[in-house]
Short mmCIF file of C-alpha atoms and ligand atoms in Angstrom, two decimals:
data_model
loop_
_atom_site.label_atom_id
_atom_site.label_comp_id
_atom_site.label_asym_id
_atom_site.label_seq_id
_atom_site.Cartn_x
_atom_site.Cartn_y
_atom_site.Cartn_z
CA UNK Q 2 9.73 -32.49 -6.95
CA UNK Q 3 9.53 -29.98 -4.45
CA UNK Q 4 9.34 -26.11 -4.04
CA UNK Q 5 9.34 -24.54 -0.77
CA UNK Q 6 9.01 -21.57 1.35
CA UNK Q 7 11.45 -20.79 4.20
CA UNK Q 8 10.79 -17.70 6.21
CA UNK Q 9 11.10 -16.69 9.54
CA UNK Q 10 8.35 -16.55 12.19
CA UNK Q 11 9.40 -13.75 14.31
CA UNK Q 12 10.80 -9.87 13.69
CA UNK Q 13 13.55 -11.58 11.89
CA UNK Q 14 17.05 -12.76 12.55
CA UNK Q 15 15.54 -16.22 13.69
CA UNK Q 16 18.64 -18.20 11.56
CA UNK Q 17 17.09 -18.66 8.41
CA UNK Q 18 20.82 -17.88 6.37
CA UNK Q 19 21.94 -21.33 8.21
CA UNK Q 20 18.42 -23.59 7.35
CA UNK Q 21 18.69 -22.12 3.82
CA UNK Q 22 22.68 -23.61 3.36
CA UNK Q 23 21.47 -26.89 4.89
CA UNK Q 24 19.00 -27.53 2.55
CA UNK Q 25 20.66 -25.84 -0.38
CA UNK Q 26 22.37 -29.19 -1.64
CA UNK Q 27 19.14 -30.50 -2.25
CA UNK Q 28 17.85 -28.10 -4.37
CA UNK Q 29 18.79 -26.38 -7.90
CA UNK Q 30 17.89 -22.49 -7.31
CA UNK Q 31 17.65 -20.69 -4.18
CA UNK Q 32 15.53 -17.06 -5.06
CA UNK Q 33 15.12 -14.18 -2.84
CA UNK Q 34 11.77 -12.82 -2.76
CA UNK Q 35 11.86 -9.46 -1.27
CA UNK Q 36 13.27 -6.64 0.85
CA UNK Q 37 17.14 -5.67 0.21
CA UNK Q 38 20.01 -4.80 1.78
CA UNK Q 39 18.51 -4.23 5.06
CA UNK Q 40 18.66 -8.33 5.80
CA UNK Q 41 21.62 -9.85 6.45
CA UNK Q 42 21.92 -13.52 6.39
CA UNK Q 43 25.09 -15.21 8.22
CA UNK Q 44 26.67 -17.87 6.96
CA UNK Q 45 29.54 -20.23 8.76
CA UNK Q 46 31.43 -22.40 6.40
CA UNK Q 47 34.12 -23.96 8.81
CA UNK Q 48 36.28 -21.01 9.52
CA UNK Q 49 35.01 -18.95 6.87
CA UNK Q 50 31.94 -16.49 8.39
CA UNK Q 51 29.60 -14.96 5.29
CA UNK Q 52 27.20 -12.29 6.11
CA UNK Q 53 24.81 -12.08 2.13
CA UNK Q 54 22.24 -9.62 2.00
CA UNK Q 55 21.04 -9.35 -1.24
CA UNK Q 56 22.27 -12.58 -2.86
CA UNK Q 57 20.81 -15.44 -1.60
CA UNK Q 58 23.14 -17.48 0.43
CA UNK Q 59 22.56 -20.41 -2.31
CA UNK Q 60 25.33 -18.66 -4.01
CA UNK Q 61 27.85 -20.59 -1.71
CA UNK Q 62 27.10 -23.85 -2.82
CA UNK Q 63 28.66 -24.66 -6.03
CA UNK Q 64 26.14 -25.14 -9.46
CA UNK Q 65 23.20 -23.84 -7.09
CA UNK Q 66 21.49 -20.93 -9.62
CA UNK Q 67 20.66 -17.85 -7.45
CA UNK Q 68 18.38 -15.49 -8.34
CA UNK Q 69 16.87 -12.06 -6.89
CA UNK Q 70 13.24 -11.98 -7.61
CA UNK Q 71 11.18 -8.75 -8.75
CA UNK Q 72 10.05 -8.09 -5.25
CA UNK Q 73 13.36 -7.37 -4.30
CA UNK Q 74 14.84 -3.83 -3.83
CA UNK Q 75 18.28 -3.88 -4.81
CA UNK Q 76 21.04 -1.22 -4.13
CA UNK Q 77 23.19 -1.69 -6.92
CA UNK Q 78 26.16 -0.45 -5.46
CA UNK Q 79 26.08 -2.12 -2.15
CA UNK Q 80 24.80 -5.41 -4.59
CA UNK Q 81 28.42 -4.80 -6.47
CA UNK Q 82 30.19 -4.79 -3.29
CA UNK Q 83 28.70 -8.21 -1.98
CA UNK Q 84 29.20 -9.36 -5.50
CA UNK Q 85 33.13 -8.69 -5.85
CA UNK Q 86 33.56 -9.72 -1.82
CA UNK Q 87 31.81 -13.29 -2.80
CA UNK Q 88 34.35 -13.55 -6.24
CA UNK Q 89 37.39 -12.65 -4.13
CA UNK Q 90 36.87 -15.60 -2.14
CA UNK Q 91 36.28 -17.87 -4.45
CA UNK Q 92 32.87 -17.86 -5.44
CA UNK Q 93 31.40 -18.47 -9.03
CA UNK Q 94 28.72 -15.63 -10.08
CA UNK Q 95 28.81 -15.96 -13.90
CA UNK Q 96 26.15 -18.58 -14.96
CA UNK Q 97 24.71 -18.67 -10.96
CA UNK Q 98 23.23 -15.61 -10.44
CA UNK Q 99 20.44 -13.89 -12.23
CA UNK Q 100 18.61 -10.79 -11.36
CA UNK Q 101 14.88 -9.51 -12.22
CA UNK Q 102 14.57 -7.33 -14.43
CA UNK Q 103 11.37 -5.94 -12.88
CA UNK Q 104 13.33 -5.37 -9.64
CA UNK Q 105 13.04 -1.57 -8.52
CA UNK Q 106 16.15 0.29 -7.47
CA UNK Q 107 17.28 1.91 -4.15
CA UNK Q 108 18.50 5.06 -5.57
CA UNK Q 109 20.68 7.84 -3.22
CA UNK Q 110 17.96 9.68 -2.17
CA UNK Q 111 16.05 6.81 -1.10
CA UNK Q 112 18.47 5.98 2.05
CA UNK Q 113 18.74 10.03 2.67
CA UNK Q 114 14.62 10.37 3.04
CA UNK Q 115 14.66 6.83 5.39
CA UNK Q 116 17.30 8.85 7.51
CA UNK Q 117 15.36 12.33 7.30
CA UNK Q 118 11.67 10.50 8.07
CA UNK Q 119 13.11 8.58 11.06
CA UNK Q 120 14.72 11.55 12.56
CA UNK Q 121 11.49 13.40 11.83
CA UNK Q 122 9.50 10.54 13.73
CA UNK Q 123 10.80 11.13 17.61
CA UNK Q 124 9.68 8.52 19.39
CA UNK Q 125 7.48 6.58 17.05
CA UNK Q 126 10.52 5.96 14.52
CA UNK Q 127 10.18 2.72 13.64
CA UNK Q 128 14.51 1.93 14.10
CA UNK Q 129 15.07 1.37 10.40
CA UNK Q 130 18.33 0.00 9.23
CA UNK Q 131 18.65 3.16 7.09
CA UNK Q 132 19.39 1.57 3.81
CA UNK Q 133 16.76 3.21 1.95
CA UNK Q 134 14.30 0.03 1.62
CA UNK Q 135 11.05 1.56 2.77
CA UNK Q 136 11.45 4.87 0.34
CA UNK Q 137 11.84 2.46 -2.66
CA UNK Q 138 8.84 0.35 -1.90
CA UNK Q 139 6.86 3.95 -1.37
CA UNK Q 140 8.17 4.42 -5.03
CA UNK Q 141 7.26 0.77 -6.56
CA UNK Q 142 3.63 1.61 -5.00
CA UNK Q 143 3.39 5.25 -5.93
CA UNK Q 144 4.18 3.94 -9.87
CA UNK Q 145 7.44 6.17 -10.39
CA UNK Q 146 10.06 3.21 -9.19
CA UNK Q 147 13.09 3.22 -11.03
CA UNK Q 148 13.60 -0.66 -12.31
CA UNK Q 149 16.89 -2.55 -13.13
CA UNK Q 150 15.30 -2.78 -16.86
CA UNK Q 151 15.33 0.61 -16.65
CA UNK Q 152 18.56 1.31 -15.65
CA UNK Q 153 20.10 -0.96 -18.95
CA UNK Q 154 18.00 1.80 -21.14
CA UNK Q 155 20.20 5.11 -20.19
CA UNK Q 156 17.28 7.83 -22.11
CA UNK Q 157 14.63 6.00 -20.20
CA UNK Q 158 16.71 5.97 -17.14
CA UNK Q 159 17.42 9.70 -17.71
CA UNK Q 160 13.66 11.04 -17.75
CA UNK Q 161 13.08 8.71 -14.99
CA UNK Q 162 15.90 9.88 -13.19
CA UNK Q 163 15.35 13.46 -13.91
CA UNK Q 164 11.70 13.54 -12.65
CA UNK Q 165 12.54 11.53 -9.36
CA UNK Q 166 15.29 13.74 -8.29
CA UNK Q 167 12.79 17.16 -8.89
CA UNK Q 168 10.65 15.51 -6.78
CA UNK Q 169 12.80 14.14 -3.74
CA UNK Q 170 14.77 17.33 -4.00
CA UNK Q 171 11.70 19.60 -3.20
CA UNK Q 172 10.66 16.74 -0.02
CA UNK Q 173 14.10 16.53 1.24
CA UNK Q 174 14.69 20.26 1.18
CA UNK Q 175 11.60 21.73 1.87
CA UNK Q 176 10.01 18.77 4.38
CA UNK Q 177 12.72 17.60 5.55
CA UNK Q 178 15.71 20.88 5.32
CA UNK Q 179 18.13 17.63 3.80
CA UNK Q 180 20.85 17.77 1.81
CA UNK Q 181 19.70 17.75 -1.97
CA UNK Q 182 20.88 15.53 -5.15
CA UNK Q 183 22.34 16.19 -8.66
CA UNK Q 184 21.19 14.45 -12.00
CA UNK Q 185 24.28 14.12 -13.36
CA UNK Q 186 26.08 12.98 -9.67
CA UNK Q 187 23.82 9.93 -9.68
CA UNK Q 188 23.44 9.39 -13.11
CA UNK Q 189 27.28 8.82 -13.68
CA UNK Q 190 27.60 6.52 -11.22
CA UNK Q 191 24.58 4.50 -11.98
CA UNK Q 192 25.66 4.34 -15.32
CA UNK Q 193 28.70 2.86 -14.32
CA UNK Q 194 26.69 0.21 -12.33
CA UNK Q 195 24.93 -0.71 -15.45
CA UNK Q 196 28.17 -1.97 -17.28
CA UNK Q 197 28.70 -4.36 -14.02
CA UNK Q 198 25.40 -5.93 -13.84
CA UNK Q 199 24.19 -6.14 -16.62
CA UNK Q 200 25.11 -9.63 -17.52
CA UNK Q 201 23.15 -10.77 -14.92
CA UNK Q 202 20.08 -8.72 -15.75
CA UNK Q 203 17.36 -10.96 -17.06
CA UNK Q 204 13.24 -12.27 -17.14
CA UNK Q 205 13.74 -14.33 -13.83
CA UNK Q 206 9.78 -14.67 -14.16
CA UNK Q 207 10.04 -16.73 -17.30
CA UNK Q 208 13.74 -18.58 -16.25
CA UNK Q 209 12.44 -19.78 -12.85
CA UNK Q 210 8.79 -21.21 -14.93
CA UNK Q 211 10.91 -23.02 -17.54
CA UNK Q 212 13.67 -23.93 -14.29
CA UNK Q 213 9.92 -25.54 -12.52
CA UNK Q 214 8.96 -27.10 -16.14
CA UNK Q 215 12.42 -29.13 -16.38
CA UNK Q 216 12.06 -30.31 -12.86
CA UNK Q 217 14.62 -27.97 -11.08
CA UNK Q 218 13.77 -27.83 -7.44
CA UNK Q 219 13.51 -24.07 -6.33
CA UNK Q 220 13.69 -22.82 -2.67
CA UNK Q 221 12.43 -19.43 -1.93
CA UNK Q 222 14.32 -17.57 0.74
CA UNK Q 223 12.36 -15.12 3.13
CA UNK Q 224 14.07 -12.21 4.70
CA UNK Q 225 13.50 -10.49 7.76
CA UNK Q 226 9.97 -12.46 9.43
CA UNK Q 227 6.27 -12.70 9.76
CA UNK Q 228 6.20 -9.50 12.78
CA UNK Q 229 7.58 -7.65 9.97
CA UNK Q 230 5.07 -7.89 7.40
CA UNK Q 231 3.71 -4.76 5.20
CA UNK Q 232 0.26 -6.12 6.03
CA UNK Q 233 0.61 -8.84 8.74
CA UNK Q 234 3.17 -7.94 10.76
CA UNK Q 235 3.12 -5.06 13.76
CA UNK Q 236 2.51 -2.42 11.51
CA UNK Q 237 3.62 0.82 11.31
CA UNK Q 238 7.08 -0.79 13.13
CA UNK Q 239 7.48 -3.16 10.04
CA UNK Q 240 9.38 -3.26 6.84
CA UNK Q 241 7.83 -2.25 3.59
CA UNK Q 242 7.47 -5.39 1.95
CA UNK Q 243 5.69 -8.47 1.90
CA UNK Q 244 7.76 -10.96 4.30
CA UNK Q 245 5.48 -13.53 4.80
CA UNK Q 246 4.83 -16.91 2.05
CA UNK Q 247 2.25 -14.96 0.23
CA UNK Q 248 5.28 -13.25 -0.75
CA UNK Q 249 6.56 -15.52 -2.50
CA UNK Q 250 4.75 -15.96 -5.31
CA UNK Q 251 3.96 -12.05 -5.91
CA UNK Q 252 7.80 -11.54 -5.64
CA UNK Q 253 9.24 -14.10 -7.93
CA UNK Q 254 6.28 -14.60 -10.82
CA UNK Q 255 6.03 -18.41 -9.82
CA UNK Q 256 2.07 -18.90 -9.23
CA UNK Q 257 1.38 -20.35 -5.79
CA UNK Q 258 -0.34 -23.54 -7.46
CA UNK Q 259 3.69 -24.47 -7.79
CA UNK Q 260 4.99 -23.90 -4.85
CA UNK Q 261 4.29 -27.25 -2.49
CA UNK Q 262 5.71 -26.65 1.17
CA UNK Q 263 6.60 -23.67 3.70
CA UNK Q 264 9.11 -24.40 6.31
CA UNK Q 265 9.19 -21.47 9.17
CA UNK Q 266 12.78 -20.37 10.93
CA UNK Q 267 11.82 -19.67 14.42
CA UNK Q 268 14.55 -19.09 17.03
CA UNK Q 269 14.00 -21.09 20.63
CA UNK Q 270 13.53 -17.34 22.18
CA UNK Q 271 12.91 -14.37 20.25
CA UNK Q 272 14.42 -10.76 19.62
CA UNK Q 273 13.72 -8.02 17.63
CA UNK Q 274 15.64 -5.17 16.40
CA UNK Q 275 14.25 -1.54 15.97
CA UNK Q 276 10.94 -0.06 17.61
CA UNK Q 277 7.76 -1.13 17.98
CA UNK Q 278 5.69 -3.80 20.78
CA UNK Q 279 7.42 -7.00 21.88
CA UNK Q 280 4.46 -8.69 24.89
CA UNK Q 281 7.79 -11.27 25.71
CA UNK Q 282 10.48 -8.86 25.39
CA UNK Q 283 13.03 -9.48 28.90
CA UNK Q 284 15.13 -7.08 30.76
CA UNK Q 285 17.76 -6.83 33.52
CA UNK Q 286 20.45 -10.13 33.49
CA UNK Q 287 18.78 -12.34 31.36
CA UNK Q 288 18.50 -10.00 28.47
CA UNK Q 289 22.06 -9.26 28.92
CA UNK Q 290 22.78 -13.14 29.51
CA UNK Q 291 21.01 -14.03 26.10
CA UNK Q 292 22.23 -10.95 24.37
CA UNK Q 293 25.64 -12.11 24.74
CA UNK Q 294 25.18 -16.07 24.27
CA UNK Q 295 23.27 -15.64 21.58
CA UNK Q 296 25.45 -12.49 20.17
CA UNK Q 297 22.51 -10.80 19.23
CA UNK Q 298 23.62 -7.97 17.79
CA UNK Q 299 22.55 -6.53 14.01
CA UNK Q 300 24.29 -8.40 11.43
CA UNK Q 301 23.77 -5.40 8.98
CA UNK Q 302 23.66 -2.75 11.44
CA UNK Q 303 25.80 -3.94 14.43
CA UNK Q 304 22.57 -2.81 17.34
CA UNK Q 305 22.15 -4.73 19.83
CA UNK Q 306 18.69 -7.03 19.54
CA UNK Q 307 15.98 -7.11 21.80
CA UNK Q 308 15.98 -10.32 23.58
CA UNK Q 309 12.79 -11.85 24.91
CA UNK Q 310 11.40 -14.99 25.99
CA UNK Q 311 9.65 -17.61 23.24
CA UNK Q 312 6.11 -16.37 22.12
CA UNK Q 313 3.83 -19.28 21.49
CA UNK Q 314 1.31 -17.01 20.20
CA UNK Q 315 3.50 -14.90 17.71
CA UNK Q 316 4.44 -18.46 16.69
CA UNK Q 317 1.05 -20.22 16.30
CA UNK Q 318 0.10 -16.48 14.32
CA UNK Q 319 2.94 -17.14 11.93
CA UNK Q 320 1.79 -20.87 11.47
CA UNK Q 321 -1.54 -19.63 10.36
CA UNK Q 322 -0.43 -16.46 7.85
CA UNK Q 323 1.96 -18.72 6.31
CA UNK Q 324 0.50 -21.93 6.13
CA UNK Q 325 3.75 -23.76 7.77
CA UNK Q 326 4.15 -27.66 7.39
CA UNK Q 327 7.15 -27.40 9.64
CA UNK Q 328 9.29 -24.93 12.23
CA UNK Q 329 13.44 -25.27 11.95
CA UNK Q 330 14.40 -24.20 15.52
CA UNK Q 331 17.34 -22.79 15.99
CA UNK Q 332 19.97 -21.77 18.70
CA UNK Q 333 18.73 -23.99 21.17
CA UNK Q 334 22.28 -24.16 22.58
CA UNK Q 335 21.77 -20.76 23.72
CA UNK Q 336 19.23 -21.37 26.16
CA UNK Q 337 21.63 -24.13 28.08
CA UNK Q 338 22.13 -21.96 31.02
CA UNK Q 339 18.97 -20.76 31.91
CA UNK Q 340 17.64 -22.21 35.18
CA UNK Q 341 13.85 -21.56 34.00
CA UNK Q 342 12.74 -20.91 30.23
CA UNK Q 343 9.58 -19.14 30.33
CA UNK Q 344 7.20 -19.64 27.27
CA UNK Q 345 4.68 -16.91 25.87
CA UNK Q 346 1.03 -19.17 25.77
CA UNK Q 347 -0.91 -16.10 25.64
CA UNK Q 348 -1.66 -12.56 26.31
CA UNK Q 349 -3.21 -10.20 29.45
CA UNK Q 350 -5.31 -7.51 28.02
CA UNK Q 351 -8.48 -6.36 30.01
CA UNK Q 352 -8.66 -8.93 32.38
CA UNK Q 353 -8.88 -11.66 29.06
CA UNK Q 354 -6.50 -13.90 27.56
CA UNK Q 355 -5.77 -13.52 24.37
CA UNK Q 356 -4.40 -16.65 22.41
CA UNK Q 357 -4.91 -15.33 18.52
CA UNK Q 358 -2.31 -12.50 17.61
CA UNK Q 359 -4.26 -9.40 17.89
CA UNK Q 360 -4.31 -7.14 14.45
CA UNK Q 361 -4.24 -4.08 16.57
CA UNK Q 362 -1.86 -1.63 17.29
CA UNK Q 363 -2.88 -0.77 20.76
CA UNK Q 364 -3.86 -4.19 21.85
CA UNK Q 365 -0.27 -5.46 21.39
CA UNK Q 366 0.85 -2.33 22.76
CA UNK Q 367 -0.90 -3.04 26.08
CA UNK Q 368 -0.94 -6.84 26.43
CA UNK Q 369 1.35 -8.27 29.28
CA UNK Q 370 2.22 -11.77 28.52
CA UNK Q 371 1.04 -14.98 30.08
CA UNK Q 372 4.00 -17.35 30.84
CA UNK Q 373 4.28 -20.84 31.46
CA UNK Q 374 7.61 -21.67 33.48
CA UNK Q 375 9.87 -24.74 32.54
CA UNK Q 376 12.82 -26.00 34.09
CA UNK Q 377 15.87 -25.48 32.33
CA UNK Q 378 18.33 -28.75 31.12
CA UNK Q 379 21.68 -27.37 33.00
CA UNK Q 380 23.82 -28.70 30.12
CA UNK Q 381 25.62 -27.92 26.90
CA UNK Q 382 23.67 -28.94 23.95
CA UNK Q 383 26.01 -27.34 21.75
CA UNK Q 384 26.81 -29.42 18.76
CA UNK Q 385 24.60 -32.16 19.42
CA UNK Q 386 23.20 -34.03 16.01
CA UNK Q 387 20.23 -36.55 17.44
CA UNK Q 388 17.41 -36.07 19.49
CA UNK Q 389 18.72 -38.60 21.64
CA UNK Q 390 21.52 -36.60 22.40
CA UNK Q 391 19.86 -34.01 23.82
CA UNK Q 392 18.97 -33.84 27.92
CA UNK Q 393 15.62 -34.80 28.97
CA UNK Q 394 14.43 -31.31 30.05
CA UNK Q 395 15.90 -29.66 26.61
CA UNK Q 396 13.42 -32.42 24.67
CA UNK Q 397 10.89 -31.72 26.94
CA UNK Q 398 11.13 -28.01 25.91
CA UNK Q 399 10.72 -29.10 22.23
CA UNK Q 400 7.93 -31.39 22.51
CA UNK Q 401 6.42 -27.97 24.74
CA UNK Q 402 7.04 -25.93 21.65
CA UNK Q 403 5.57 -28.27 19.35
CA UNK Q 404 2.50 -28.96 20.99
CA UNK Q 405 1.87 -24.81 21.16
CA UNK Q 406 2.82 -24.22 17.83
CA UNK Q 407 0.53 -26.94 16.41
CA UNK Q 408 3.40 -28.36 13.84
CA UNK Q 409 6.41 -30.84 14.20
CA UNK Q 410 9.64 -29.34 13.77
CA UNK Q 411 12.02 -30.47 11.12
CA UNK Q 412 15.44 -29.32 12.20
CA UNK Q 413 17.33 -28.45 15.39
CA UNK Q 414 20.20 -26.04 15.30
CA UNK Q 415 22.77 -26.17 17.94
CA UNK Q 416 25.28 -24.17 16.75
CA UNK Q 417 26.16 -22.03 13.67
CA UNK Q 418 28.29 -24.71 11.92
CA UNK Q 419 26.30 -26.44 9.45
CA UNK Q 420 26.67 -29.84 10.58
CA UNK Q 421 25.52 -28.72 14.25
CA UNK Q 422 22.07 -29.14 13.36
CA UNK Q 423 19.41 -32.64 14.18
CA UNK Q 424 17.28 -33.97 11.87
CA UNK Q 425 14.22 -34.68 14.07
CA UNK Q 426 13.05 -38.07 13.17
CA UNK Q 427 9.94 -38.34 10.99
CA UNK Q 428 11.03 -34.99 9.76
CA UNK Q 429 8.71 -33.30 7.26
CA UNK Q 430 11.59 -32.78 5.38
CA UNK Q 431 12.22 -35.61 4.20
CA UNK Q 432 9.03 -36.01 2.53
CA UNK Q 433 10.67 -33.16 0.00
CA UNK Q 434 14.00 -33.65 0.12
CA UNK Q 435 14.89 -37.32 1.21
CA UNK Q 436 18.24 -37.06 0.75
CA UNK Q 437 18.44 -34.41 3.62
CA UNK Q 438 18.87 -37.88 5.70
CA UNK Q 439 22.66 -38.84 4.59
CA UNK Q 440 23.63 -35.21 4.13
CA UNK Q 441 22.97 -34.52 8.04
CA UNK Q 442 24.32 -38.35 9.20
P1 IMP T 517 13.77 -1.27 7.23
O1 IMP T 517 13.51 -2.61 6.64
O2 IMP T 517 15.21 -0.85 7.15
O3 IMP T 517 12.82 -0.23 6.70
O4 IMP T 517 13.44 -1.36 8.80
C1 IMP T 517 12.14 -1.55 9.29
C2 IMP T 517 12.14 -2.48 10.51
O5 IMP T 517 12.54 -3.79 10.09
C3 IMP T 517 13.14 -2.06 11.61
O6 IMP T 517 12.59 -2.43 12.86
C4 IMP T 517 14.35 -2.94 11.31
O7 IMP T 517 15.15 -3.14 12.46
C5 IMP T 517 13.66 -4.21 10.85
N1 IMP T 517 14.50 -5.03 9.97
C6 IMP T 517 14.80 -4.81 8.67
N2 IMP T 517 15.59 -5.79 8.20
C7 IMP T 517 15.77 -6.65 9.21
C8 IMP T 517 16.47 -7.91 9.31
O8 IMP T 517 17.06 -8.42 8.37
N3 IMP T 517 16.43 -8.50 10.53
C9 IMP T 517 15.73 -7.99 11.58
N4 IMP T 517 15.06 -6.84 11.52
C10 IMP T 517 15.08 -6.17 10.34
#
C-alpha cells in the first residue's frame, strides 16, 4: 500500500500533469489538493493533447476515481466547461469524479478584484493568472467563503450571496472605481450550476478515509510548486494556497500519518511565470533558445515563461519543505543543444555564499547566483527509455543533479509522450508501485 505526494519543486509548470498519468495506472484515486483554475496540467495521449485544470488528470485513465479536495477553489463554471470538454471526448465522469463539499467557490467578483488589485499594484503586481484564486482564498481565511455545500442549499446560498456582493460591491467601486455585481445576475446562474454538479458533490473527507481503509492506493496531485507557497514560497509573488506536501493533508482530510511517500516534479532548468525574484533566471539567446524548445509558454494563460538555468538551491529548499524521497526530472531533451548547462550551487549576497534558500524578500531579491559550468551532450535525447541510452555528458548532468539535490531521481522525461520517460534503475518507485517496472518496459 502506498499513498504519495507529487508536487513540483520550482514556481510551477515543472511537468507534473505527465508524472501524474505515468503513475496513474498504479493507483485507484488521484485527488487534487489545492489552488484552481489557475494550474493547468498538460496531458499527451498519442495525438490527443489535454490541458485539466481543475480535475485531476487521473480522470483520463479509465476506473481511476478523481476527486477535488476541500483545499481546492473551484470555479464552477469554468469546472463545467472542463467537465463537458472531457465527456465529449470520451471520458467517463459519472462514478469517477467526486468533489468536496467543503470546497469554497470562485464567485464573479472574485476574478474582477484579482484584475482590479493587480492593476492597482504597478510594479509590484505579482502577474496573476487572473482567475480569481487569490480573492477566494482571502474569503476561505476571512470566514465569509462561499462553499460548494453551500451552493446545493439555495436560502443559505442567498444570505451568503447577498452579504458578499454588499461587500465586494462597496471595495470594487469605491477602492477600486470597478464595475459592480447584481444578486440576482449571479445567483441565476449559480443556481443553474448547482443542477450540473451536484451529483458529484459529496464528503470526499470521509470517501477518501474509507477509499485508505479498503486498501485503495491514493495519489495526491500538487499544483503550481514549492516557490509558490502561501508560506514557503517567494512570498508576496506566490499563490494563495498551500502548494507544498503539508498541503496535502490540510487539503484533502487524509491525516499525514497515512500518507507514506512524496515524489517532487522538477524540470532539468527552471522558469517561472508572473513577477517576483528568479537568482537563475537567463536572458538574451538562450532564454529565447529554451523558451522555444521547451515551448514555455502559459498553458492557462498563453505568457511566455521565464526561462532560467537549474537552481540547486531552490531544489535542495524544496527537498527539505517537502520531505522528498525522490525528484521526476523532466524535459531533459530540451537541454540537448546547449553547448554549456550552467547549474545554480549557490547564491552571492554580501560577499557570502548562500547555500540554504533564504526566507527573505530582499535577500533573494539581491542574490546573484553562483554557477557551476558543465559541458553539454551535443545529442538528441529525445525519446530515449534507459539510462544507458542516454550520452555520457547528459548522465553526467544527472548524477550532477543528484548529488546537489541530496535524493535519487525516479523518472526521466524525454519527451511529452508518456512512454518517453526512463525508469532510473533502483528507482524509489518501485518500492511503492512495483509494477511501474513492466508498465515503462
Ligand atoms: P494566481 O495563482 O493566479 O493568484 O497567481 C499567483 C502567481 O502564481 C503568479 O505568478 C502566477 O503566474 C503563478 N501561477 C499560478 N498558477 C500557476 C501554474 O499553474 N503554473 C505556474 N505559475 C502559476
Amino acid at each position: 500500500m502506498a499513498n504519495i505526494v507529487v508536487v513540483g519543486t520550482q514556481w510551477g509548470d515543472e511537468g507534473k500533469g505527465k508524472v501524474v498519468d505515468v503513475i496513474t495506472p498504479h493507483v485507484d484515486v488521484v485527488v487534487r489538493y489545492q489552488g484552481g483554475n489557475n494550474a493547468g496540467h498538460t496531458v499527451v495521449v498519442g495525438r490527443e493533447k489535454y490541458v485539466l485544470q481543475s480535475i485531476p488528470s487521473g480522470i483520463l485513465h479509465r476506473g481511476c476515481r478523481c476527486v477535488v479536495g476541500c483545499g481546492v477553489v473551484v470555479d464552477p463554471g469554468s469546472l463545467i466547461e472542463e467537465m463537458e470538454s472531457l465527456v465529449q471526448r470520451g471520458v467517463t465522469l459519472d462514478g469517477n469524479l467526486f468533489i468536496s463539499k467543503n470546497a469554497h467557490l470562485i464567485m464573479p467578483y472574485h476574478p474582477a478584484l484579482d484584475r482590479a488589485s493587480e492593476a492597482k499594484l504597478g510594479k509590484r503586481r505579482i502577474g496573476t493568472t487572473g482567475k480569481g484564486v487569490g480573492p477566494a482564498y482571502v474569503d476561505k481565511a476571512a470566514r465569509v467563503g462561499i462553499r460548494m455545500a453551500d451552493l446545493l442549499n439555495e436560502p443559505l446560498f442567498r444570505e451568503k450571496l447577498e452579504l458578499n456582493v454588499a461587500q465586494k460591491n462597496r471595495l470594487l467601486r469605491e477602492i477600486y472605481d470597478a464595475q459592480t455585481f447584481t444578486v440576482e445576475e449571479i445567483l441565476n446562474q449559480y443556481l443553474r450550476y448547482a443542477g450540473w454538479l451536484a451529483p458529484y458533490v459529496t464528503d470526499t473527507a470521509l470517501l477518501l478515509t474509507r477509499w485508505i481503509d479498503s486498501g485503495y492506493k491514493v495519489l495526491f496531485e500538487g499544483a503550481q510548486g514549492t516557490m509558490l507557497d502561501v508560506d514557503h514560497g517567494t512570498y508576496p509573488y506566490i499563490t494563495s494556497s498551500s502548494t507544498t506536501a503539508g498541503g496535502a493533508a490540510t487539503g484533502t482530510g487524509v491525516p499525514p500519518t497515512r500518507i507514506h511517500g512524496v515524489l517532487g516534479v522538477s524540470k532539468a532548468y527552471t522558469t517561472r511565470v508572473g513577477g517576483g525574484p528568479f537568482p537563475s533566471e537567463m536572458s538574451g539567446a538562450i532564454a529565447e533558445h529554451i523558451r522555444a524548445r521547451g515551448n514555455e509558454y502559459g498553458a492557462v494563460t498563453g505568457r511566455p515563461r521565464r526561462c532560467g538555468w537549474f537552481d540547486a538551491v531552490v531544489g535542495r529548499y524544496a527537498v527539505r519543505i517537502n520531505g522528498l524521497d525522490t525528484v521526476a526530472l523532466t524535459k531533459l531533451d530540451v537541454l540537448d543543444q546547449c553547448e554549456t548547462i550552467k547549474v545554480c550551487t549557490g547564491y552571492r549576497y554580501r560577499g557570502e555564499i548562500l547555500t540554504d534558500f533564504p526566507e527573505d524578500e530582499t535577500v533573494v531579491g539581491e542574490a546573484e547566483p553562483a554557477y557551476e559550468e558543465l559541458e553539454g551532450w551535443g545529442a538528441s535525447t529525445r525519446g530515449a527509455k534507459n539510462e544507458a541510452d542516454l550520452p555520457a555528458k547528459a548522465r553526467r548532468y544527472l548524477e550532477r543533479l543528484e548529488e546537489l539535490l541530496g535524493v535519487p531521481f525516479c523518472l526521466i522525461s524525454t519527451g511529452a509522450q508518456r512512454d518517453e520517460t526512463i525508469l532510473c534503475e533502483d528507482s524509489p518507485l518501485l518500492r511503492w508501485f512495483p509494477s511501474v517496472r513492466s508498465s515503462l518496459l
